[in-house]
PDB file of C-alpha atoms and ligand atoms in Angstrom:
ATOM      1  CA  UNK A  40      97.387 128.667 107.855  1.00 77.00           C
ATOM      2  CA  UNK A  41      98.093 126.224 104.986  1.00 85.00           C
ATOM      3  CA  UNK A  42     101.041 123.866 105.523  1.00 94.00           C
ATOM      4  CA  UNK A  43     104.167 125.164 103.817  1.00 97.00           C
ATOM      5  CA  UNK A  44     105.624 122.204 101.954  1.00 98.00           C
ATOM      6  CA  UNK A  45     108.904 122.788 100.108  1.00 98.00           C
ATOM      7  CA  UNK A  46     108.711 120.320  97.243  1.00 98.00           C
ATOM      8  CA  UNK A  47     110.170 122.720  94.723  1.00 98.00           C
ATOM      9  CA  UNK A  48     111.508 126.284  94.650  1.00 98.00           C
ATOM     10  CA  UNK A  49     108.228 127.607  93.231  1.00 98.00           C
ATOM     11  CA  UNK A  50     106.518 126.696  96.497  1.00 98.00           C
ATOM     12  CA  UNK A  51     108.446 129.547  98.110  1.00 98.00           C
ATOM     13  CA  UNK A  52     108.396 131.872  95.077  1.00 98.00           C
ATOM     14  CA  UNK A  53     110.859 134.681  94.441  1.00 98.00           C
ATOM     15  CA  UNK A  54     110.100 136.475  97.725  1.00 97.00           C
ATOM     16  CA  UNK A  55     110.455 133.268  99.721  1.00 98.00           C
ATOM     17  CA  UNK A  56     113.778 132.395  98.104  1.00 98.00           C
ATOM     18  CA  UNK A  57     115.075 135.944  98.636  1.00 98.00           C
ATOM     19  CA  UNK A  58     113.997 135.760 102.289  1.00 98.00           C
ATOM     20  CA  UNK A  59     115.798 132.431 102.670  1.00 98.00           C
ATOM     21  CA  UNK A  60     119.016 133.816 101.222  1.00 98.00           C
ATOM     22  CA  UNK A  61     118.893 136.974 103.371  1.00 98.00           C
ATOM     23  CA  UNK A  62     118.236 134.937 106.508  1.00 98.00           C
ATOM     24  CA  UNK A  63     121.053 132.517 105.685  1.00 98.00           C
ATOM     25  CA  UNK A  64     123.513 135.397 105.208  1.00 98.00           C
ATOM     26  CA  UNK A  65     122.475 136.991 108.523  1.00 98.00           C
ATOM     27  CA  UNK A  66     122.498 133.771 110.572  1.00 98.00           C
ATOM     28  CA  UNK A  67     125.811 132.641 109.078  1.00 98.00           C
ATOM     29  CA  UNK A  68     127.440 135.977 109.974  1.00 98.00           C
ATOM     30  CA  UNK A  69     125.947 136.006 113.478  1.00 98.00           C
ATOM     31  CA  UNK A  70     127.528 132.673 114.417  1.00 98.00           C
ATOM     32  CA  UNK A  71     130.914 132.896 112.669  1.00 96.00           C
ATOM     33  CA  UNK A  72     133.490 130.755 114.563  1.00 95.00           C
ATOM     34  CA  UNK A  73     130.925 129.377 117.016  1.00 98.00           C
ATOM     35  CA  UNK A  74     131.031 125.633 117.741  1.00 98.00           C
ATOM     36  CA  UNK A  75     128.985 124.041 114.972  1.00 97.00           C
ATOM     37  CA  UNK A  76     126.453 122.354 117.244  1.00 97.00           C
ATOM     38  CA  UNK A  77     125.740 125.387 119.426  1.00 98.00           C
ATOM     39  CA  UNK A  78     122.222 126.793 118.883  1.00 98.00           C
ATOM     40  CA  UNK A  79     121.738 130.261 117.416  1.00 98.00           C
ATOM     41  CA  UNK A  80     120.978 132.900 120.044  1.00 97.00           C
ATOM     42  CA  UNK A  81     117.230 132.862 119.309  1.00 98.00           C
ATOM     43  CA  UNK A  82     116.951 129.050 118.882  1.00 98.00           C
ATOM     44  CA  UNK A  83     113.772 129.528 116.826  1.00 98.00           C
ATOM     45  CA  UNK A  84     112.962 125.799 116.483  1.00 98.00           C
ATOM     46  CA  UNK A  85     113.468 124.996 120.163  1.00 98.00           C
ATOM     47  CA  UNK A  86     111.728 121.687 120.889  1.00 98.00           C
ATOM     48  CA  UNK A  87     110.923 120.944 117.246  1.00 98.00           C
ATOM     49  CA  UNK A  88     111.833 117.585 115.688  1.00 98.00           C
ATOM     50  CA  UNK A  89     112.697 116.851 112.037  1.00 98.00           C
ATOM     51  CA  UNK A  90     112.337 113.325 110.646  1.00 98.00           C
ATOM     52  CA  UNK A  91     114.728 112.693 107.759  1.00 98.00           C
ATOM     53  CA  UNK A  92     113.652 109.820 105.509  1.00 98.00           C
ATOM     54  CA  UNK A  93     116.246 108.482 103.086  1.00 98.00           C
ATOM     55  CA  UNK A  94     115.456 106.105 100.251  1.00 97.00           C
ATOM     56  CA  UNK A  95     118.812 107.005  98.660  1.00 97.00           C
ATOM     57  CA  UNK A  96     122.321 107.658  99.951  1.00 97.00           C
ATOM     58  CA  UNK A  97     123.353 111.057 101.287  1.00 98.00           C
ATOM     59  CA  UNK A  98     126.221 112.775 103.071  1.00 98.00           C
ATOM     60  CA  UNK A  99     125.629 116.537 102.713  1.00 98.00           C
ATOM     61  CA  UNK A 100     121.841 116.547 102.914  1.00 98.00           C
ATOM     62  CA  UNK A 101     121.843 114.279 105.953  1.00 98.00           C
ATOM     63  CA  UNK A 102     124.537 116.140 107.867  1.00 98.00           C
ATOM     64  CA  UNK A 103     123.464 119.658 106.879  1.00 98.00           C
ATOM     65  CA  UNK A 104     119.839 119.130 107.953  1.00 99.00           C
ATOM     66  CA  UNK A 105     121.002 117.538 111.211  1.00 98.00           C
ATOM     67  CA  UNK A 106     123.362 120.416 112.035  1.00 98.00           C
ATOM     68  CA  UNK A 107     120.775 122.936 110.796  1.00 98.00           C
ATOM     69  CA  UNK A 108     118.223 121.623 113.293  1.00 98.00           C
ATOM     70  CA  UNK A 109     120.782 121.682 116.125  1.00 98.00           C
ATOM     71  CA  UNK A 110     121.654 125.288 115.276  1.00 98.00           C
ATOM     72  CA  UNK A 111     117.974 126.225 115.229  1.00 98.00           C
ATOM     73  CA  UNK A 112     117.499 124.633 118.654  1.00 98.00           C
ATOM     74  CA  UNK A 113     115.661 121.513 117.461  1.00 98.00           C
ATOM     75  CA  UNK A 114     116.563 117.864 116.960  1.00 98.00           C
ATOM     76  CA  UNK A 115     116.368 115.168 114.279  1.00 98.00           C
ATOM     77  CA  UNK A 116     115.781 111.494 113.743  1.00 98.00           C
ATOM     78  CA  UNK A 117     116.680 109.532 110.636  1.00 98.00           C
ATOM     79  CA  UNK A 118     114.857 106.690 108.884  1.00 97.00           C
ATOM     80  CA  UNK A 119     115.860 104.735 105.822  1.00 94.00           C
ATOM     81  CA  UNK A 120     113.847 102.352 103.752  1.00 88.00           C
ATOM     82  CA  UNK A 121     115.935  99.296 104.620  1.00 88.00           C
ATOM     83  CA  UNK A 122     115.379  99.530 108.379  1.00 92.00           C
ATOM     84  CA  UNK A 123     111.910 101.130 108.487  1.00 96.00           C
ATOM     85  CA  UNK A 124     108.567  99.649 107.474  1.00 96.00           C
ATOM     86  CA  UNK A 125     108.750 101.596 104.202  1.00 95.00           C
ATOM     87  CA  UNK A 126     111.108  98.853 103.044  1.00 94.00           C
ATOM     88  CA  UNK A 127     108.446  96.242 103.823  1.00 95.00           C
ATOM     89  CA  UNK A 128     105.711  97.987 101.877  1.00 96.00           C
ATOM     90  CA  UNK A 129     104.069 100.352 104.375  1.00 97.00           C
ATOM     91  CA  UNK A 130     102.560 103.073 102.250  1.00 97.00           C
ATOM     92  CA  UNK A 131     103.864 106.616 101.949  1.00 97.00           C
ATOM     93  CA  UNK A 132     100.386 107.809 102.935  1.00 98.00           C
ATOM     94  CA  UNK A 133     100.401 105.898 106.231  1.00 98.00           C
ATOM     95  CA  UNK A 134     104.017 106.851 106.910  1.00 98.00           C
ATOM     96  CA  UNK A 135     103.097 110.513 106.377  1.00 98.00           C
ATOM     97  CA  UNK A 136     100.168 110.294 108.785  1.00 98.00           C
ATOM     98  CA  UNK A 137     102.179 108.502 111.469  1.00 98.00           C
ATOM     99  CA  UNK A 138     105.200 110.804 111.241  1.00 98.00           C
ATOM    100  CA  UNK A 139     102.890 113.838 111.347  1.00 98.00           C
ATOM    101  CA  UNK A 140     101.679 112.687 114.790  1.00 98.00           C
ATOM    102  CA  UNK A 141     105.256 112.245 116.043  1.00 98.00           C
ATOM    103  CA  UNK A 142     107.441 114.988 114.542  1.00 98.00           C
ATOM    104  CA  UNK A 143     107.079 118.624 113.448  1.00 98.00           C
ATOM    105  CA  UNK A 144     108.578 118.480 109.934  1.00 98.00           C
ATOM    106  CA  UNK A 145     109.589 115.756 107.443  1.00 98.00           C
ATOM    107  CA  UNK A 146     112.428 115.742 104.919  1.00 98.00           C
ATOM    108  CA  UNK A 147     112.317 112.995 102.272  1.00 98.00           C
ATOM    109  CA  UNK A 148     114.966 111.901  99.772  1.00 98.00           C
ATOM    110  CA  UNK A 149     113.481 109.495  97.275  1.00 98.00           C
ATOM    111  CA  UNK A 150     113.433 108.452  93.631  1.00 97.00           C
ATOM    112  CA  UNK A 151     110.001 109.092  92.118  1.00 98.00           C
ATOM    113  CA  UNK A 152     108.814 112.687  92.631  1.00 98.00           C
ATOM    114  CA  UNK A 153     105.259 111.357  92.924  1.00 98.00           C
ATOM    115  CA  UNK A 154     106.280 109.839  96.273  1.00 98.00           C
ATOM    116  CA  UNK A 155     107.081 113.202  97.802  1.00 98.00           C
ATOM    117  CA  UNK A 156     103.830 114.615  96.438  1.00 98.00           C
ATOM    118  CA  UNK A 157     102.055 111.693  98.099  1.00 98.00           C
ATOM    119  CA  UNK A 158     103.897 112.382 101.367  1.00 98.00           C
ATOM    120  CA  UNK A 159     102.862 116.047 101.218  1.00 98.00           C
ATOM    121  CA  UNK A 160      99.269 115.149 100.400  1.00 98.00           C
ATOM    122  CA  UNK A 161      98.906 113.053 103.543  1.00 98.00           C
ATOM    123  CA  UNK A 162     101.205 114.881 105.977  1.00 98.00           C
ATOM    124  CA  UNK A 163      99.846 117.463 108.383  1.00 98.00           C
ATOM    125  CA  UNK A 164     103.338 118.901 108.967  1.00 98.00           C
ATOM    126  CA  UNK A 165     105.638 120.506 106.373  1.00 98.00           C
ATOM    127  CA  UNK A 166     107.387 118.162 103.914  1.00 98.00           C
ATOM    128  CA  UNK A 167     110.757 119.152 102.408  1.00 99.00           C
ATOM    129  CA  UNK A 168     112.242 117.683  99.217  1.00 99.00           C
ATOM    130  CA  UNK A 169     115.747 116.394 100.007  1.00 98.00           C
ATOM    131  CA  UNK A 170     116.151 115.292  96.344  1.00 98.00           C
ATOM    132  CA  UNK A 171     114.051 113.320  93.914  1.00 98.00           C
ATOM    133  CA  UNK A 172     114.822 112.095  90.412  1.00 98.00           C
ATOM    134  CA  UNK A 173     113.106 115.272  89.202  1.00 98.00           C
ATOM    135  CA  UNK A 174     114.563 118.060  91.366  1.00 98.00           C
ATOM    136  CA  UNK A 175     116.887 119.116  94.191  1.00 98.00           C
ATOM    137  CA  UNK A 176     115.612 122.480  95.442  1.00 99.00           C
ATOM    138  CA  UNK A 177     117.481 122.532  98.783  1.00 99.00           C
ATOM    139  CA  UNK A 178     120.784 122.284  96.902  1.00 99.00           C
ATOM    140  CA  UNK A 179     119.953 125.277  94.768  1.00 98.00           C
ATOM    141  CA  UNK A 180     119.177 127.549  97.727  1.00 98.00           C
ATOM    142  CA  UNK A 181     122.746 126.790  98.871  1.00 99.00           C
ATOM    143  CA  UNK A 182     124.096 127.402  95.361  1.00 99.00           C
ATOM    144  CA  UNK A 183     122.380 130.792  95.071  1.00 98.00           C
ATOM    145  CA  UNK A 184     123.743 131.770  98.489  1.00 98.00           C
ATOM    146  CA  UNK A 185     127.244 130.736  97.379  1.00 98.00           C
ATOM    147  CA  UNK A 186     127.081 132.698  94.147  1.00 98.00           C
ATOM    148  CA  UNK A 187     125.877 135.833  95.962  1.00 98.00           C
ATOM    149  CA  UNK A 188     128.574 135.477  98.645  1.00 98.00           C
ATOM    150  CA  UNK A 189     131.160 135.384  95.888  1.00 98.00           C
ATOM    151  CA  UNK A 190     130.015 138.744  94.604  1.00 96.00           C
ATOM    152  CA  UNK A 191     127.534 137.871  91.879  1.00 96.00           C
ATOM    153  CA  UNK A 192     124.017 139.361  92.166  1.00 96.00           C
ATOM    154  CA  UNK A 193     121.431 137.013  90.658  1.00 97.00           C
ATOM    155  CA  UNK A 194     119.536 139.220  88.182  1.00 95.00           C
ATOM    156  CA  UNK A 195     121.283 138.993  84.833  1.00 93.00           C
ATOM    157  CA  UNK A 196     123.779 136.357  86.042  1.00 97.00           C
ATOM    158  CA  UNK A 197     125.037 134.045  83.290  1.00 98.00           C
ATOM    159  CA  UNK A 198     125.070 130.454  84.546  1.00 98.00           C
ATOM    160  CA  UNK A 199     126.498 127.680  82.373  1.00 99.00           C
ATOM    161  CA  UNK A 200     125.683 123.988  82.899  1.00 99.00           C
ATOM    162  CA  UNK A 201     127.619 121.087  81.392  1.00 99.00           C
ATOM    163  CA  UNK A 202     126.833 117.382  81.038  1.00 98.00           C
ATOM    164  CA  UNK A 203     123.650 115.628  82.089  1.00 98.00           C
ATOM    165  CA  UNK A 204     120.296 117.454  82.049  1.00 98.00           C
ATOM    166  CA  UNK A 205     119.338 116.136  85.472  1.00 98.00           C
ATOM    167  CA  UNK A 206     117.441 116.893  88.692  1.00 98.00           C
ATOM    168  CA  UNK A 207     119.933 119.559  89.819  1.00 99.00           C
ATOM    169  CA  UNK A 208     119.668 121.368  86.485  1.00 98.00           C
ATOM    170  CA  UNK A 209     115.866 121.265  86.717  1.00 98.00           C
ATOM    171  CA  UNK A 210     116.009 123.162  90.012  1.00 99.00           C
ATOM    172  CA  UNK A 211     118.516 125.642  88.551  1.00 98.00           C
ATOM    173  CA  UNK A 212     116.043 126.334  85.735  1.00 98.00           C
ATOM    174  CA  UNK A 213     113.252 126.818  88.273  1.00 98.00           C
ATOM    175  CA  UNK A 214     115.479 129.224  90.200  1.00 98.00           C
ATOM    176  CA  UNK A 215     116.296 131.095  86.981  1.00 98.00           C
ATOM    177  CA  UNK A 216     112.601 131.706  86.402  1.00 98.00           C
ATOM    178  CA  UNK A 217     112.170 133.087  89.905  1.00 98.00           C
ATOM    179  CA  UNK A 218     115.414 135.010  90.394  1.00 98.00           C
ATOM    180  CA  UNK A 219     115.861 136.279  86.813  1.00 96.00           C
ATOM    181  CA  UNK A 220     119.188 134.849  85.712  1.00 98.00           C
ATOM    182  CA  UNK A 221     120.144 133.221  82.417  1.00 98.00           C
ATOM    183  CA  UNK A 222     121.183 129.601  81.837  1.00 98.00           C
ATOM    184  CA  UNK A 223     123.337 128.235  79.002  1.00 98.00           C
ATOM    185  CA  UNK A 224     123.088 124.460  78.866  1.00 98.00           C
ATOM    186  CA  UNK A 225     125.558 122.231  77.054  1.00 98.00           C
ATOM    187  CA  UNK A 226     124.524 118.563  76.925  1.00 98.00           C
ATOM    188  CA  UNK A 227     124.950 115.738  74.451  1.00 98.00           C
ATOM    189  CA  UNK A 228     121.915 115.084  72.249  1.00 97.00           C
ATOM    190  CA  UNK A 229     119.346 113.092  74.174  1.00 96.00           C
ATOM    191  CA  UNK A 230     120.465 114.303  77.603  1.00 97.00           C
ATOM    192  CA  UNK A 231     118.720 117.687  77.635  1.00 98.00           C
ATOM    193  CA  UNK A 232     116.679 118.731  80.694  1.00 98.00           C
ATOM    194  CA  UNK A 233     112.936 118.106  80.643  1.00 98.00           C
ATOM    195  CA  UNK A 234     111.279 120.624  78.336  1.00 98.00           C
ATOM    196  CA  UNK A 235     108.833 121.805  81.002  1.00 98.00           C
ATOM    197  CA  UNK A 236     111.715 123.239  83.084  1.00 98.00           C
ATOM    198  CA  UNK A 237     113.201 125.043  80.076  1.00 98.00           C
ATOM    199  CA  UNK A 238     109.762 126.444  79.333  1.00 98.00           C
ATOM    200  CA  UNK A 239     109.276 127.468  82.970  1.00 98.00           C
ATOM    201  CA  UNK A 240     112.540 129.424  82.936  1.00 98.00           C
ATOM    202  CA  UNK A 241     111.707 131.117  79.642  1.00 98.00           C
ATOM    203  CA  UNK A 242     108.189 132.043  80.741  1.00 98.00           C
ATOM    204  CA  UNK A 243     109.758 133.539  83.873  1.00 97.00           C
ATOM    205  CA  UNK A 244     111.897 135.826  81.695  1.00 97.00           C
ATOM    206  CA  UNK A 245     115.152 133.873  81.791  1.00 98.00           C
ATOM    207  CA  UNK A 246     117.182 133.437  78.616  1.00 98.00           C
ATOM    208  CA  UNK A 247     117.885 129.725  78.181  1.00 98.00           C
ATOM    209  CA  UNK A 248     120.345 128.491  75.565  1.00 98.00           C
ATOM    210  CA  UNK A 249     120.490 124.797  74.686  1.00 98.00           C
ATOM    211  CA  UNK A 250     123.578 123.699  72.806  1.00 98.00           C
ATOM    212  CA  UNK A 251     125.769 120.661  72.212  1.00 98.00           C
ATOM    213  CA  UNK A 252     128.844 122.923  72.113  1.00 98.00           C
ATOM    214  CA  UNK A 253     130.407 123.223  75.575  1.00 98.00           C
ATOM    215  CA  UNK A 254     132.613 126.178  74.596  1.00 98.00           C
ATOM    216  CA  UNK A 255     129.574 128.116  73.372  1.00 98.00           C
ATOM    217  CA  UNK A 256     127.882 127.657  76.739  1.00 98.00           C
ATOM    218  CA  UNK A 257     131.019 128.672  78.639  1.00 98.00           C
ATOM    219  CA  UNK A 258     131.686 131.842  76.661  1.00 98.00           C
ATOM    220  CA  UNK A 259     131.019 134.846  78.905  1.00 96.00           C
ATOM    221  CA  UNK A 260     129.611 132.797  81.811  1.00 98.00           C
ATOM    222  CA  UNK A 261     129.868 134.050  85.410  1.00 98.00           C
ATOM    223  CA  UNK A 262     129.339 130.605  86.914  1.00 98.00           C
ATOM    224  CA  UNK A 263     130.067 127.111  85.561  1.00 98.00           C
ATOM    225  CA  UNK A 264     128.221 124.170  87.081  1.00 99.00           C
ATOM    226  CA  UNK A 265     128.278 120.455  86.501  1.00 98.00           C
ATOM    227  CA  UNK A 266     127.213 117.291  88.311  1.00 98.00           C
ATOM    228  CA  UNK A 267     127.838 113.580  88.140  1.00 98.00           C
ATOM    229  CA  UNK A 268     127.194 112.037  84.753  1.00 97.00           C
ATOM    230  CA  UNK A 269     125.394 109.137  86.447  1.00 96.00           C
ATOM    231  CA  UNK A 270     122.835 110.070  89.087  1.00 97.00           C
ATOM    232  CA  UNK A 271     121.687 107.797  91.886  1.00 96.00           C
ATOM    233  CA  UNK A 272     119.374 105.106  90.580  1.00 94.00           C
ATOM    234  CA  UNK A 273     120.774 105.297  87.028  1.00 93.00           C
ATOM    235  CA  UNK A 274     122.877 102.538  85.563  1.00 86.00           C
ATOM    236  CA  UNK A 275     126.477 103.109  84.503  1.00 77.00           C
ATOM    237  CA  UNK A 276     126.093 102.943  80.751  1.00 84.00           C
ATOM    238  CA  UNK A 277     129.246 103.082  78.657  1.00 87.00           C
ATOM    239  CA  UNK A 278     127.468 104.964  75.849  1.00 91.00           C
ATOM    240  CA  UNK A 279     126.397 107.709  78.217  1.00 94.00           C
ATOM    241  CA  UNK A 280     129.880 108.244  79.649  1.00 94.00           C
ATOM    242  CA  UNK A 281     131.324 108.395  76.133  1.00 95.00           C
ATOM    243  CA  UNK A 282     128.720 110.966  75.098  1.00 97.00           C
ATOM    244  CA  UNK A 283     129.494 113.091  78.179  1.00 98.00           C
ATOM    245  CA  UNK A 284     133.279 113.190  77.692  1.00 97.00           C
ATOM    246  CA  UNK A 285     133.364 116.458  75.650  1.00 98.00           C
ATOM    247  CA  UNK A 286     131.473 118.228  78.451  1.00 98.00           C
ATOM    248  CA  UNK A 287     134.133 117.901  81.167  1.00 98.00           C
ATOM    249  CA  UNK A 288     134.728 121.223  82.941  1.00 98.00           C
ATOM    250  CA  UNK A 289     138.474 121.686  82.540  1.00 98.00           C
ATOM    251  CA  UNK A 290     140.831 124.650  82.270  1.00 98.00           C
ATOM    252  CA  UNK A 291     140.310 124.955  78.530  1.00 98.00           C
ATOM    253  CA  UNK A 292     136.557 125.342  79.072  1.00 98.00           C
ATOM    254  CA  UNK A 293     137.019 127.612  82.098  1.00 98.00           C
ATOM    255  CA  UNK A 294     139.231 129.927  80.019  1.00 98.00           C
ATOM    256  CA  UNK A 295     136.200 130.673  77.812  1.00 98.00           C
ATOM    257  CA  UNK A 296     134.230 132.045  80.771  1.00 98.00           C
ATOM    258  CA  UNK A 297     134.500 135.519  82.282  1.00 98.00           C
ATOM    259  CA  UNK A 298     137.730 136.140  84.230  1.00 97.00           C
ATOM    260  CA  UNK A 299     137.123 135.119  87.839  1.00 94.00           C
ATOM    261  CA  UNK A 300     134.137 132.929  86.952  1.00 98.00           C
ATOM    262  CA  UNK A 301     133.273 130.468  89.708  1.00 98.00           C
ATOM    263  CA  UNK A 302     132.964 126.682  89.497  1.00 98.00           C
ATOM    264  CA  UNK A 303     130.179 124.939  91.436  1.00 99.00           C
ATOM    265  CA  UNK A 304     129.344 121.253  91.911  1.00 98.00           C
ATOM    266  CA  UNK A 305     126.754 119.901  94.338  1.00 98.00           C
ATOM    267  CA  UNK A 306     129.045 116.933  95.148  1.00 98.00           C
ATOM    268  CA  UNK A 307     129.821 114.090  95.304  1.00 98.00           C
ATOM    269  CA  UNK A 308     132.240 114.727  92.418  1.00 98.00           C
ATOM    270  CA  UNK A 309     133.910 112.284  90.083  1.00 98.00           C
ATOM    271  CA  UNK A 310     137.138 114.147  89.471  1.00 98.00           C
ATOM    272  CA  UNK A 311     138.559 113.224  86.086  1.00 98.00           C
ATOM    273  CA  UNK A 312     135.055 112.670  84.685  1.00 97.00           C
ATOM    274  CA  UNK A 313     132.711 115.685  84.809  1.00 98.00           C
ATOM    275  CA  UNK A 314     135.445 117.986  86.174  1.00 98.00           C
ATOM    276  CA  UNK A 315     139.223 117.988  85.859  1.00 98.00           C
ATOM    277  CA  UNK A 316     141.346 117.901  88.998  1.00 98.00           C
ATOM    278  CA  UNK A 317     142.859 121.298  88.137  1.00 98.00           C
ATOM    279  CA  UNK A 318     139.466 122.995  88.044  1.00 98.00           C
ATOM    280  CA  UNK A 319     138.094 121.125  91.068  1.00 98.00           C
ATOM    281  CA  UNK A 320     141.108 122.022  93.208  1.00 98.00           C
ATOM    282  CA  UNK A 321     141.738 125.394  91.535  1.00 98.00           C
ATOM    283  CA  UNK A 322     141.219 128.939  92.802  1.00 98.00           C
ATOM    284  CA  UNK A 323     137.935 129.396  90.928  1.00 98.00           C
ATOM    285  CA  UNK A 324     136.319 126.377  92.569  1.00 98.00           C
ATOM    286  CA  UNK A 325     133.942 127.204  95.436  1.00 98.00           C
ATOM    287  CA  UNK A 326     132.603 123.684  95.944  1.00 98.00           C
ATOM    288  CA  UNK A 327     133.401 123.460  99.658  1.00 98.00           C
ATOM    289  CA  UNK A 328     131.842 126.855 100.401  1.00 98.00           C
ATOM    290  CA  UNK A 329     128.843 125.494  98.504  1.00 98.00           C
ATOM    291  CA  UNK A 330     128.824 122.330 100.638  1.00 98.00           C
ATOM    292  CA  UNK A 331     129.046 124.328 103.892  1.00 98.00           C
ATOM    293  CA  UNK A 332     126.252 126.558 102.686  1.00 98.00           C
ATOM    294  CA  UNK A 333     123.922 123.570 102.680  1.00 99.00           C
ATOM    295  CA  UNK A 334     123.707 124.086 106.459  1.00 98.00           C
ATOM    296  CA  UNK A 335     122.895 127.792 106.244  1.00 98.00           C
ATOM    297  CA  UNK A 336     120.464 127.283 103.360  1.00 98.00           C
ATOM    298  CA  UNK A 337     118.694 124.359 105.012  1.00 98.00           C
ATOM    299  CA  UNK A 338     118.145 126.420 108.152  1.00 98.00           C
ATOM    300  CA  UNK A 339     116.336 128.981 106.003  1.00 98.00           C
ATOM    301  CA  UNK A 340     114.271 126.325 104.265  1.00 98.00           C
ATOM    302  CA  UNK A 341     113.213 124.953 107.660  1.00 98.00           C
ATOM    303  CA  UNK A 342     112.325 128.405 108.991  1.00 98.00           C
ATOM    304  CA  UNK A 343     110.343 129.159 105.837  1.00 98.00           C
ATOM    305  CA  UNK A 344     108.415 125.891 106.270  1.00 98.00           C
ATOM    306  CA  UNK A 345     107.484 126.919 109.803  1.00 98.00           C
ATOM    307  CA  UNK A 346     106.304 130.331 108.550  1.00 97.00           C
ATOM    308  CA  UNK A 347     109.099 132.076 110.441  1.00 97.00           C
ATOM    309  CA  UNK A 348     110.718 134.013 107.599  1.00 95.00           C
ATOM    310  CA  UNK A 349     109.683 137.526 106.705  1.00 77.00           C
ATOM    311  CA  UNK A 350     109.498 138.440 103.039  1.00 70.00           C
ATOM    312  CA  UNK A 351     112.154 141.030 102.120  1.00 67.00           C
ATOM    313  CA  UNK A 352     110.831 144.614 102.254  1.00 59.00           C
TER     314      UNK A 352
HETATM  315  N1   CP B 433     124.718 117.458  97.151  1.00 82.68           N
HETATM  316  C1   CP B 433     124.065 116.527  97.878  1.00 82.68           C
HETATM  317  O1   CP B 433     122.840 116.506  97.963  1.00 82.68           O
HETATM  318  O2   CP B 433     124.888 115.656  98.519  1.00 82.68           O
HETATM  319  P1   CP B 433     124.435 114.320  99.253  1.00 82.68           P
HETATM  320  O3   CP B 433     123.962 113.368  98.193  1.00 82.68           O
HETATM  321  O4   CP B 433     125.679 113.832  99.930  1.00 82.68           O
HETATM  322  O5   CP B 433     123.342 114.641 100.227  1.00 82.68           O
HETATM  323  N1  NVA B 434     122.208 114.339  90.290  1.00 82.68           N
HETATM  324  C1  NVA B 434     122.742 113.699  91.471  1.00 82.68           C
HETATM  325  C2  NVA B 434     122.781 114.673  92.608  1.00 82.68           C
HETATM  326  C3  NVA B 434     123.404 114.124  93.869  1.00 82.68           C
HETATM  327  C4  NVA B 434     123.387 115.107  94.996  1.00 82.68           C
HETATM  328  C5  NVA B 434     121.894 112.498  91.823  1.00 82.68           C
HETATM  329  O1  NVA B 434     120.662 112.590  91.737  1.00 82.68           O
HETATM  330  O2  NVA B 434     122.466 111.462  92.169  1.00 82.68           O
END
């Protein structure tokens, strides 16, 4: 059987993503109120080891994959570039071949997407994208789960994005193509997402609106999403922050959306920049459900990579 790498959402396709979400809902319900480190009853990854490789900082991805493996009955080890030989120039290709002899699955967070493609090319175990400069697919499985849990079916959903056209937005656009929802994107000129992701969503049947008017994007939205204006690896540039200011998700913007619309943010947040404190702490914010759902979503991603998820009937 070919190795099931999860470099982007398209690797799993619509059926794979649906299977992940269904499995996450079932497993989450089955272990409600259990101690967080206790394995699920079936412990499907008993004896399996995940290597997490970080070339960038992380809180949620690191902890959620660690707890996910514990709940699936497996274990983890963590490497970073500063204390591993990656930081001294050992190649990705050799690292992939060595780790493949020692562990059962690899998760990599890095900058250049080409590095994760290189890891996948040389690994003989599944490789999972824990974020690159181009995309963040694991986050979006958690986001879709969160939206569904809060009562919004995906087909026809109106998602609005504000601020920087970044890696998280790219994965939202990929998800839109697969799961048939619409995306309204409000960014300053010059900060739009890469055209290939917009095209991918449109070819998939999603309606994508690109605007510089935040209120236009918010009008009638079911879900409002933003992210940091300065992603990891980018420099704090005064001009960029000034350009982003009109795209803050605040109560005025939220009032344009559908009543009961939900606010999502992958975190970490910069409250007072991309989101106001009132929205972040308000009743429509589901950001901590979203953060918790990283565990449930990452379990599904892992199971999919091991070929242990059934497609929905
Ligand atoms: N949302 C997210 O990926 O968070 P971390 O950077 O803390 O992993
Ligand atoms: N766009 C952000 C996401 C962090 C989880 C970044 O790449 O830094």
